[in-house]
Short mmCIF file of C-alpha atoms in Angstrom, two decimals:
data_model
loop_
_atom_site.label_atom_id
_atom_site.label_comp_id
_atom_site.label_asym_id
_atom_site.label_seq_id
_atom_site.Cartn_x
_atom_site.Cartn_y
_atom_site.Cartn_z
CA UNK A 1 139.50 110.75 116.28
CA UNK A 2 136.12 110.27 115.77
CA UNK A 3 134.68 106.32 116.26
CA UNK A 4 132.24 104.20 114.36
CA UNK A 5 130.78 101.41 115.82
CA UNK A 6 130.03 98.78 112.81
CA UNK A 7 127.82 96.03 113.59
CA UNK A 8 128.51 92.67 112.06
CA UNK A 9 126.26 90.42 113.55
CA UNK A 10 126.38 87.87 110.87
CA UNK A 11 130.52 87.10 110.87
CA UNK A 12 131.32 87.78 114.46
CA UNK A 13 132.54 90.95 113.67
CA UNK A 14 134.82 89.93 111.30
CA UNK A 15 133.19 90.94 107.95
CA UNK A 16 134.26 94.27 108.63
CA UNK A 17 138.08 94.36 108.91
CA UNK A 18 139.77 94.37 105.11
CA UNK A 19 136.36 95.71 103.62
CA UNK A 20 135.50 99.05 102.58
CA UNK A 21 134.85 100.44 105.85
CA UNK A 22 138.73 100.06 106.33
CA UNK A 23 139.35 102.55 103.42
CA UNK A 24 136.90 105.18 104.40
CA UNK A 25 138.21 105.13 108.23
CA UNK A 26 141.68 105.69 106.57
CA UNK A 27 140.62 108.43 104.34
CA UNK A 28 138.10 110.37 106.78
CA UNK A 29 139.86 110.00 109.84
CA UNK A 30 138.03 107.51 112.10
CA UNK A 31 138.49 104.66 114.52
CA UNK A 32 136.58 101.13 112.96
CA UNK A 33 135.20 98.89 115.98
CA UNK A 34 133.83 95.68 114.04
CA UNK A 35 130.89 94.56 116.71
CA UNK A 36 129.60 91.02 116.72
CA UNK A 37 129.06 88.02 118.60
CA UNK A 38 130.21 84.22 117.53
CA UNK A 39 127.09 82.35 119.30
CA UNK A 40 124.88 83.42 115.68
CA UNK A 41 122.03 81.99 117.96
CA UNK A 42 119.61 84.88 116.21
CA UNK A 43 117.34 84.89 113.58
CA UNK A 44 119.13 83.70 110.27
CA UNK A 45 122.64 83.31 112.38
CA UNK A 46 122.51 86.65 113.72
CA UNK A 47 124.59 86.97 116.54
CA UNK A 48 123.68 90.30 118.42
CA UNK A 49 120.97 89.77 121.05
CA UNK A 50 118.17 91.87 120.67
CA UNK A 51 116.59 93.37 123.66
CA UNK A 52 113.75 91.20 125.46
CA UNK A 53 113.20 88.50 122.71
CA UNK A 54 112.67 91.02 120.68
CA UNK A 55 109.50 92.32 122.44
CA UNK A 56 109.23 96.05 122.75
CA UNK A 57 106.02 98.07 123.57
CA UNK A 58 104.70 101.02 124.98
CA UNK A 59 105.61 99.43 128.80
CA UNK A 60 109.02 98.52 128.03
CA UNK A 61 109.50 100.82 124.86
CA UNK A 62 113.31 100.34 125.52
CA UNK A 63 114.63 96.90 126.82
CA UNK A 64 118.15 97.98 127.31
CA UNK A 65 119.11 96.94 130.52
CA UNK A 66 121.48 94.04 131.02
CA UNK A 67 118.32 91.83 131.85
CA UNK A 68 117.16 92.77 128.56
CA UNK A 69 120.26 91.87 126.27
CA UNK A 70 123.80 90.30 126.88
CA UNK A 71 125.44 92.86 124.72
CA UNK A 72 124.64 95.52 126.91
CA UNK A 73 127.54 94.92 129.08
CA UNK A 74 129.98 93.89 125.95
CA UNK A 75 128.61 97.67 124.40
CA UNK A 76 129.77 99.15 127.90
CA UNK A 77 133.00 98.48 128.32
CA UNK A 78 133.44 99.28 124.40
CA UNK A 79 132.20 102.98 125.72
CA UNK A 80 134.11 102.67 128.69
CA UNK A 81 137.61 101.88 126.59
CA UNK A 82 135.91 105.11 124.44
CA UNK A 83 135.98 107.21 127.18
CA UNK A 84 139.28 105.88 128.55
CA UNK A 85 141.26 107.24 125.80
CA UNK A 86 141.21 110.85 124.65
CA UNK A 87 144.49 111.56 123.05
CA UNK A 88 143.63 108.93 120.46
CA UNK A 89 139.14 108.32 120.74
CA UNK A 90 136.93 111.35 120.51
CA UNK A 91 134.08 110.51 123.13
CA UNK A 92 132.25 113.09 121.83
CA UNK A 93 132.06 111.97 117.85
CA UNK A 94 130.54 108.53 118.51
CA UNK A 95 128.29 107.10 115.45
CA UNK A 96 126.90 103.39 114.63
CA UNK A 97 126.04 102.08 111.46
CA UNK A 98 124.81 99.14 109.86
CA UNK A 99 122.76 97.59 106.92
CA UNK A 100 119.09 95.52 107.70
CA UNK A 101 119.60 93.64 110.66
CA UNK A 102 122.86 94.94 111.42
CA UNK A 103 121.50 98.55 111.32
CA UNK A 104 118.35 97.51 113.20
CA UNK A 105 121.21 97.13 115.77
CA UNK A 106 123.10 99.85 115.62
CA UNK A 107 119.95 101.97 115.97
CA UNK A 108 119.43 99.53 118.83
CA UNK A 109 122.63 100.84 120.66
CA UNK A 110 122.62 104.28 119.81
CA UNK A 111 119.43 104.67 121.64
CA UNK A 112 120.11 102.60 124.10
CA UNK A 113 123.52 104.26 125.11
CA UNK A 114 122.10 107.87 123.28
CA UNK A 115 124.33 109.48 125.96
CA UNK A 116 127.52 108.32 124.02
CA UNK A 117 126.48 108.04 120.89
CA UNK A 118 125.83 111.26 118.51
CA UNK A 119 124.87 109.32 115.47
CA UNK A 120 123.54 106.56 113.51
CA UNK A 121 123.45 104.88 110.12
CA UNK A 122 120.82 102.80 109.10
CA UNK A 123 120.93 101.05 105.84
CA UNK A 124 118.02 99.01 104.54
CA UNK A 125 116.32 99.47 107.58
CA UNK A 126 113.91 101.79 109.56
CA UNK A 127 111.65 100.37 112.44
CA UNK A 128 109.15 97.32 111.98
CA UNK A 129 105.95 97.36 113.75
CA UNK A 130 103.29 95.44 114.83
CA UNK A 131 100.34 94.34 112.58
CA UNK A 132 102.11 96.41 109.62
CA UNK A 133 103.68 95.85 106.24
CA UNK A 134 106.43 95.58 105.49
CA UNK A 135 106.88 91.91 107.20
CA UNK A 136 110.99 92.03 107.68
CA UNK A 137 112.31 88.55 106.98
CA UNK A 138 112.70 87.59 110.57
CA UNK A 139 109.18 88.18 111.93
CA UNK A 140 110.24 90.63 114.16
CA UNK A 141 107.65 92.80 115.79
CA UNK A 142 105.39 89.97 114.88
CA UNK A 143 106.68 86.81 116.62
CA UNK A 144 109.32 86.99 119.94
CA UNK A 145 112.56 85.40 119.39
CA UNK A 146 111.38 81.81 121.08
CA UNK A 147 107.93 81.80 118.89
CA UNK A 148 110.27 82.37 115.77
CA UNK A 149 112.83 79.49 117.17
CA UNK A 150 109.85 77.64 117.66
CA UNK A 151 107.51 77.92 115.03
CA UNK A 152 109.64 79.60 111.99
CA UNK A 153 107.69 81.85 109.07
CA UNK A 154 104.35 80.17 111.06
CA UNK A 155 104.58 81.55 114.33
CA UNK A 156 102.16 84.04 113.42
CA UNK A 157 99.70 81.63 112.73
CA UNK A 158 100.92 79.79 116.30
CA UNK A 159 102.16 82.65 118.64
CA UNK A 160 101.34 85.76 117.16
CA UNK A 161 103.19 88.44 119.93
CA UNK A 162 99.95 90.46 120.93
CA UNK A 163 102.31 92.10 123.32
CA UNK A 164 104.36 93.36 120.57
CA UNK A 165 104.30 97.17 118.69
CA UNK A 166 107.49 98.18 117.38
CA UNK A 167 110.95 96.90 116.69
CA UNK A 168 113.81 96.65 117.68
CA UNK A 169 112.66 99.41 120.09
CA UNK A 170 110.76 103.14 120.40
CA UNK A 171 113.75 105.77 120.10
CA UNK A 172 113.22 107.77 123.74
CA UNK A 173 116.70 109.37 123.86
CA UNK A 174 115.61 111.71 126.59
CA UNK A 175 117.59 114.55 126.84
CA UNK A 176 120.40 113.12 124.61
CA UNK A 177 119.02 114.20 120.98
CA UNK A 178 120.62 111.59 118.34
CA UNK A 179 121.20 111.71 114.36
CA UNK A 180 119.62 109.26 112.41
CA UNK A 181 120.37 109.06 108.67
CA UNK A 182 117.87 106.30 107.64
CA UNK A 183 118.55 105.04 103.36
CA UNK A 184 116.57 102.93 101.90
CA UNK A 185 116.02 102.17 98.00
CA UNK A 186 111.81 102.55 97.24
CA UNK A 187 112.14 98.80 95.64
CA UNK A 188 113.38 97.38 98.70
CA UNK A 189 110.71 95.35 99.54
CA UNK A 190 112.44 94.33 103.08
CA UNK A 191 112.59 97.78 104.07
CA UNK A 192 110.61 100.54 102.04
CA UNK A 193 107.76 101.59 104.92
CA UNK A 194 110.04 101.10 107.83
CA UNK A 195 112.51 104.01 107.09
CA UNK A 196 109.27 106.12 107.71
CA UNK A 197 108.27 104.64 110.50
CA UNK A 198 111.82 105.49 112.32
CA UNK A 199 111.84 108.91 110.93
CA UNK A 200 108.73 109.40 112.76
CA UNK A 201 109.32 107.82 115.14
CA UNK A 202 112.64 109.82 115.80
CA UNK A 203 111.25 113.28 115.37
CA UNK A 204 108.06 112.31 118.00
CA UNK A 205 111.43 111.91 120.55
CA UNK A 206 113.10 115.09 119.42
CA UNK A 207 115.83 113.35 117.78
CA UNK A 208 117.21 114.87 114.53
CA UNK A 209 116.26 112.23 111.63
CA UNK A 210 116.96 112.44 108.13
CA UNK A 211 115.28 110.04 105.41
CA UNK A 212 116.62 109.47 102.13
CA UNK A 213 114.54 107.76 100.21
CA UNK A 214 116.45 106.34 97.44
CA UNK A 215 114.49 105.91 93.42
CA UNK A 216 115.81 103.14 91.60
CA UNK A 217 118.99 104.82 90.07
CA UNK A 218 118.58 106.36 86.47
CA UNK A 219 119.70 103.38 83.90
CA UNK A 220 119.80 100.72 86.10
CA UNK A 221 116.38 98.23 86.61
CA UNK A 222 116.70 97.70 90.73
CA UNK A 223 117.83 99.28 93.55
CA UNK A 224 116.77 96.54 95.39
CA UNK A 225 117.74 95.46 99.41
CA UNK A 226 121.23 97.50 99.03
CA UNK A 227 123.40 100.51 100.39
CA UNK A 228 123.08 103.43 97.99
CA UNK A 229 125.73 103.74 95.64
CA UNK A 230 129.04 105.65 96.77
CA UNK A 231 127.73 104.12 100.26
CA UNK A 232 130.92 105.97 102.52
CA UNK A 233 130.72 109.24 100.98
CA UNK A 234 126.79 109.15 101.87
CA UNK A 235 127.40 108.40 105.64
CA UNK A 236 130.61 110.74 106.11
CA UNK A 237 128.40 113.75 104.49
CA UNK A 238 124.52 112.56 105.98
CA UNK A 239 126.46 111.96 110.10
CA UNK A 240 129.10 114.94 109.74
CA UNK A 241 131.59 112.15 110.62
CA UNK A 242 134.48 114.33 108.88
CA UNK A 243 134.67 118.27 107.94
CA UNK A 244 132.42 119.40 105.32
CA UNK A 245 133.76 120.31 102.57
CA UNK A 246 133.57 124.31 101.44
CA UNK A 247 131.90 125.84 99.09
CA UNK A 248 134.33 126.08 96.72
CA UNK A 249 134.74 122.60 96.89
CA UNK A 250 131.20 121.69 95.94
CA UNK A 251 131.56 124.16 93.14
CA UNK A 252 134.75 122.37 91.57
CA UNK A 253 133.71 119.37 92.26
CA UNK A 254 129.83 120.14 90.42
CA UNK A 255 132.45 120.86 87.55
CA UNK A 256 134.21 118.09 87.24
CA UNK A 257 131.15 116.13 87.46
CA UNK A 258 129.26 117.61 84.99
CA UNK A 259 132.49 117.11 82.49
CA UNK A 260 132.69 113.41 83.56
CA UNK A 261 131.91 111.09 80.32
CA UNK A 262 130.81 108.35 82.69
CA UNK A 263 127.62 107.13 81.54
CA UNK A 264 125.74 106.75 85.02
CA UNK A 265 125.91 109.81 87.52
CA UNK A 266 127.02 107.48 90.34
CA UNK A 267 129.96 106.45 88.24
CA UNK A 268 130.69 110.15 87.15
CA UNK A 269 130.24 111.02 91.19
CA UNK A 270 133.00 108.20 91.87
CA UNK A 271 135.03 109.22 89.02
CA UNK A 272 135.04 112.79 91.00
CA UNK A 273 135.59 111.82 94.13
CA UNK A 274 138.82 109.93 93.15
CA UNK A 275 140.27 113.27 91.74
CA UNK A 276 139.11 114.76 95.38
CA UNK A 277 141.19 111.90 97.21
CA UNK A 278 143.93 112.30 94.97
CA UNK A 279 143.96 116.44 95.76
CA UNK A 280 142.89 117.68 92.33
CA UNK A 281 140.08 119.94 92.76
CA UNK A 282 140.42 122.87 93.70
CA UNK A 283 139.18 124.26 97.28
CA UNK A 284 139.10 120.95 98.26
CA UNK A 285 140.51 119.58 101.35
CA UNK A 286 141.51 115.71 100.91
CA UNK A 287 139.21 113.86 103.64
CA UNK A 288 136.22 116.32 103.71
CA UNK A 289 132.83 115.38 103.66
CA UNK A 290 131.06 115.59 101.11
CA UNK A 291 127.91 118.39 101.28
CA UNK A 292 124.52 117.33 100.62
CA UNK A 293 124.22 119.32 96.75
CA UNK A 294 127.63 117.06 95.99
CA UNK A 295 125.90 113.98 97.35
CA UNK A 296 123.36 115.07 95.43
CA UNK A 297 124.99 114.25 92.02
CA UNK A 298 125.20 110.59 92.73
CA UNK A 299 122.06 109.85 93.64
CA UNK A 300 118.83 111.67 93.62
CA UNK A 301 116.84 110.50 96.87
CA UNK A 302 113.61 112.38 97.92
CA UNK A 303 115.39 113.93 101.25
CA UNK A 304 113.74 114.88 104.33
CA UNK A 305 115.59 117.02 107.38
CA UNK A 306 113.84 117.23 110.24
CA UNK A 307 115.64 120.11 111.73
CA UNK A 308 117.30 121.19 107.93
CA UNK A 309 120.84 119.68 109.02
CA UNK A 310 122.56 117.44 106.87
CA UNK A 311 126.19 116.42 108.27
CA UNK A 312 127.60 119.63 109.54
CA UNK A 313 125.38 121.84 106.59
CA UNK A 314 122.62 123.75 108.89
CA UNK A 315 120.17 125.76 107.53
CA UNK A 316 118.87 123.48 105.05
CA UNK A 317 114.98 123.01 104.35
CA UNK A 318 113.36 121.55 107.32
CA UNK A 319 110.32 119.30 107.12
CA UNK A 320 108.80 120.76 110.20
CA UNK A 321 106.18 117.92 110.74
CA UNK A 322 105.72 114.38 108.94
CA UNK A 323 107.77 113.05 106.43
CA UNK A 324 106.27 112.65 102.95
CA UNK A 325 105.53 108.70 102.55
CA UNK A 326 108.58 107.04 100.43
CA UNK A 327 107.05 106.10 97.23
CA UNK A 328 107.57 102.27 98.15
CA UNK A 329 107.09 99.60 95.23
CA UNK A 330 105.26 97.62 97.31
CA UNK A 331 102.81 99.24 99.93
CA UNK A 332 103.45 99.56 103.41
CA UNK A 333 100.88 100.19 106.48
CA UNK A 334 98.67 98.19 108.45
CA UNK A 335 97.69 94.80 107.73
CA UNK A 336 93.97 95.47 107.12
CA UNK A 337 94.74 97.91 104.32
CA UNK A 338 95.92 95.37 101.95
CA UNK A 339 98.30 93.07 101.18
CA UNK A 340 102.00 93.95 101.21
CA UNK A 341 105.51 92.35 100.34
CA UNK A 342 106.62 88.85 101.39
CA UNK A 343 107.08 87.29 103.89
CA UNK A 344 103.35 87.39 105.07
CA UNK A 345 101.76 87.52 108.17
CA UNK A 346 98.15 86.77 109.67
CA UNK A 347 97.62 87.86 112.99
CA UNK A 348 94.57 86.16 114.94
CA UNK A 349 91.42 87.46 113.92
CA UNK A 350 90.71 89.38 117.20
CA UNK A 351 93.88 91.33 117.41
CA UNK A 352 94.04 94.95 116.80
CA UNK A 353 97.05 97.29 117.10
CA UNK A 354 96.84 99.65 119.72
CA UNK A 355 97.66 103.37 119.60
CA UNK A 356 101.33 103.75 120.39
CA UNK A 357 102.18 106.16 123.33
CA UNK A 358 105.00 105.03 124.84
CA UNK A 359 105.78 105.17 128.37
CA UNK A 360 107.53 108.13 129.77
CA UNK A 361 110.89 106.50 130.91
CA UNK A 362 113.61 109.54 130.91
#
C-alpha cells in the first residue's frame, strides 16, 4: 500500500489520528504515519527541528544531515520500517504532506530523503526567502531559530540572518526527481508569493512541480490561510496517490455535477463524490482518484504543470519555463519593491540579497 507521511508538528503527531486523513487513507488505500515531536521547542510550539537553525544558503543549500536536524535519524528508521515491509508498505509510493509549517516540513523531508520519497503536498506553503515578501509568521529565512528565541518579531531589527536565502531549504533532489503539488489560496497573505518561489525553485532542480493557485471560491468572501476545499480528493488526484479514475468516470461524474442543486460548486463536487464512494456513477471505480477536469469542478485554481502531469494524467499542458505569478492579494517580491503583508521585516540598511546559485552537492 502506498504511505503518507503527515507531519503534525504542532500536537506531537497526534492531531492526525481520528481526523480526516483517517477517512481518505481508508477510502484510497494508504498507510497514515502521523509525524511529530513532543519537545514543541520551535517557533509557535512547533516541534519538528528544522535543519541548521533554520539557516539554508547557497553553501549549505540542504542541511539534512544528522548534524543539521534531530529528526533526521527519527525520519530514517521511519524509511527503514518502510522498506522493511513489502507485503503490507509500498517503498516505492512514498508521499508527505502538510499545511504551513507542517508542509514547510514535509517538503523538508521529501528532499532531504528524495530517494524514498516520490511526492509531496504542500498546503499554505511554498518556500520563504531572504529579503522577500511574504514575511511567514515565524521569521524564517529572515532570523535563525536562536535570533527568533532571542529577540521575537524584532530580531530583524537585532540579528537580521545575512547568511540566510531561502527556507526551509533549496530543493537539489539530484538524480531522484520529486512531485510537488504546492496550493495556496491568492488571499493567503502567509503564503501567496512563496508557492512560486518553490515551483521555481523545483523546476530549476528538475523536479516535477505543480502550482495551484487557488481564487477566492465563487460566493464565498475569503479563501484565506486554508486547504482548498474537498482538500483529500485534491491530493489523491494532484500526487497520483490512488488510480485515476477513467474517462468514463469523469464523464458521469461531470453529469452528476452539473445536475447537483447545491448552490456552491465545491458543495455540488462533494455532493458527487459521495455518490462515487457510495458506487453510483457509472464507470467509476470506488477509491479512484479523481482526474484533474473532475477536480476541476470544485475549484477553479490557475494550474501550472511543469512537465503536463497531474496525478497519473500525462500529457497535459506543460508550462515549459516560469510559472505565471499567482495573482496574490497582497504583493510578494523583494523588500525594496514595496511593502508587503504582515508580519514586517527591516533588514539592515547595507544588506542586499545575493543571486541564488546553489552549490552543486549531488
Amino acid at each position: 500500500m502506498p504511505v503518507v507521511l503527515h507531519m503534525d508538528g504542532y500536537a506531537g503527531g497526534k492531531a492526525g489520528m481520528g481526523s480526516d486523513i483517517v477517512a481518505a487513507a481508508q477510502y484510497y488505500g494508504f498507510v497514515v504515519f502521523s509525524i511529530g515531536n513532543n519537545l514543541k521547542d520551535g517557533r509557535g510550539g512547533f516541534g519538528l527541528q528544522f535543519g541548521n537553525d533554520g539557516v539554508a544558503n547557497d553553501d549549505n543549500p540542504t542541511p539534512c544531515s544528522s548534524r543539521d536536524s534531530r529528526e533526521i535519524e527519527f525520519l530514517r528508521v521511519v524509511f527503514d520500517f518502510i522498506a522493511d515491509s513489502p507485503t503490507l508498505l509500498d517503498a516505492s509510493k512514498v508521499f508527505t504532506e502538510g499545511f504551513s509549517q507542517n508542509s514547510m516540513f514535509a517538503v523538508y523531508t521529501a528532499v532531504c530523503f528524495a530517494d524514498k520519497v516520490a511526492g509531496t503536498w504542500q498546503g499554505g506553503s511554498g518556500q520563504a526567502r531572504t529579503g522577500s515578501n511574504p514575511v511567514v509568521p515565524g521569521f524564517q529565512a529572515q532570523c535563525s531559530f536562536p535570533s527568533y528565541a532571542s529577540h521575537g518579531r524584532g530580531c530583524c531589527n537585532y540579528d537580521f540572518c545575512s547568511q540566510c536565502q531561502y527556507w526551509p531549504l533549496w530543493p537539489k533532489t539530484c538524480s531522484n526527481k520529486i512531485v510537488d503539488c504546492i496550493a495556496t489560496y491568492t488571499d493567503d497573505n502567509i503564503a501567496c508569493g512563496t508557492d512560486w518561489y518553490m515551483y521555481e525553485a523545483m523546476t530549476q532542480e528538475g523536479n516535477d512541480a505543480r502550482l495551484l493557485s487557488f481564487p477566492v471560491p465563487a460566493g464565498d468572501s475569503s479563501g484565506g490561510h486554508r486547504s482548498p476545499k474537498n482538500k483529500w480528493a485534491w491530493v489523491a488526484g494532484c500526487l497520483g496517490i490512488a488510480p485515476q479514475c477513467s474517462s468514463s468516470c469523469a464523464t458521469s461524474f461531470h453529469a452528476c455535477v452539473d445536475g447537483a442543486s447545491d448552490g456552491k460548486s465545491y458543495d455540488k463536487f462533494a455532493t458527487c463524490e459521495k455518490q462515487l464512494k457510495a458506487g453510483l456513477l457509472s464507470g467509476c471505480t470506488v477509491g479512484c482518484a479523481p482526474t484533474l477536469s473532475m477536480l476541476q469542478r470544485s475549484e477553479s485554481p490557475v494550474v501550472t504543470l511543469s512537465e503536463g502531469n497531474f496525478g497519473l494524467e500525462t500529457g497535459l499542458p506543460a508550462a515549459g519555463g516560469s510559472a505565471p505569478k499567482p495573482n496574490c492579494k497582497k504583493p510578494f517580491g523583494p523588500f525594496s519593491t514595496g511593502p508587503g503583508p504582515r508580519p514586517k521585516c527591516t533588514p539592515p540598511s547595507n544588506y542586499t540579497a545575493p543571486p541564488i546559485s546553489p552549490k552543486d552537492t549531488c
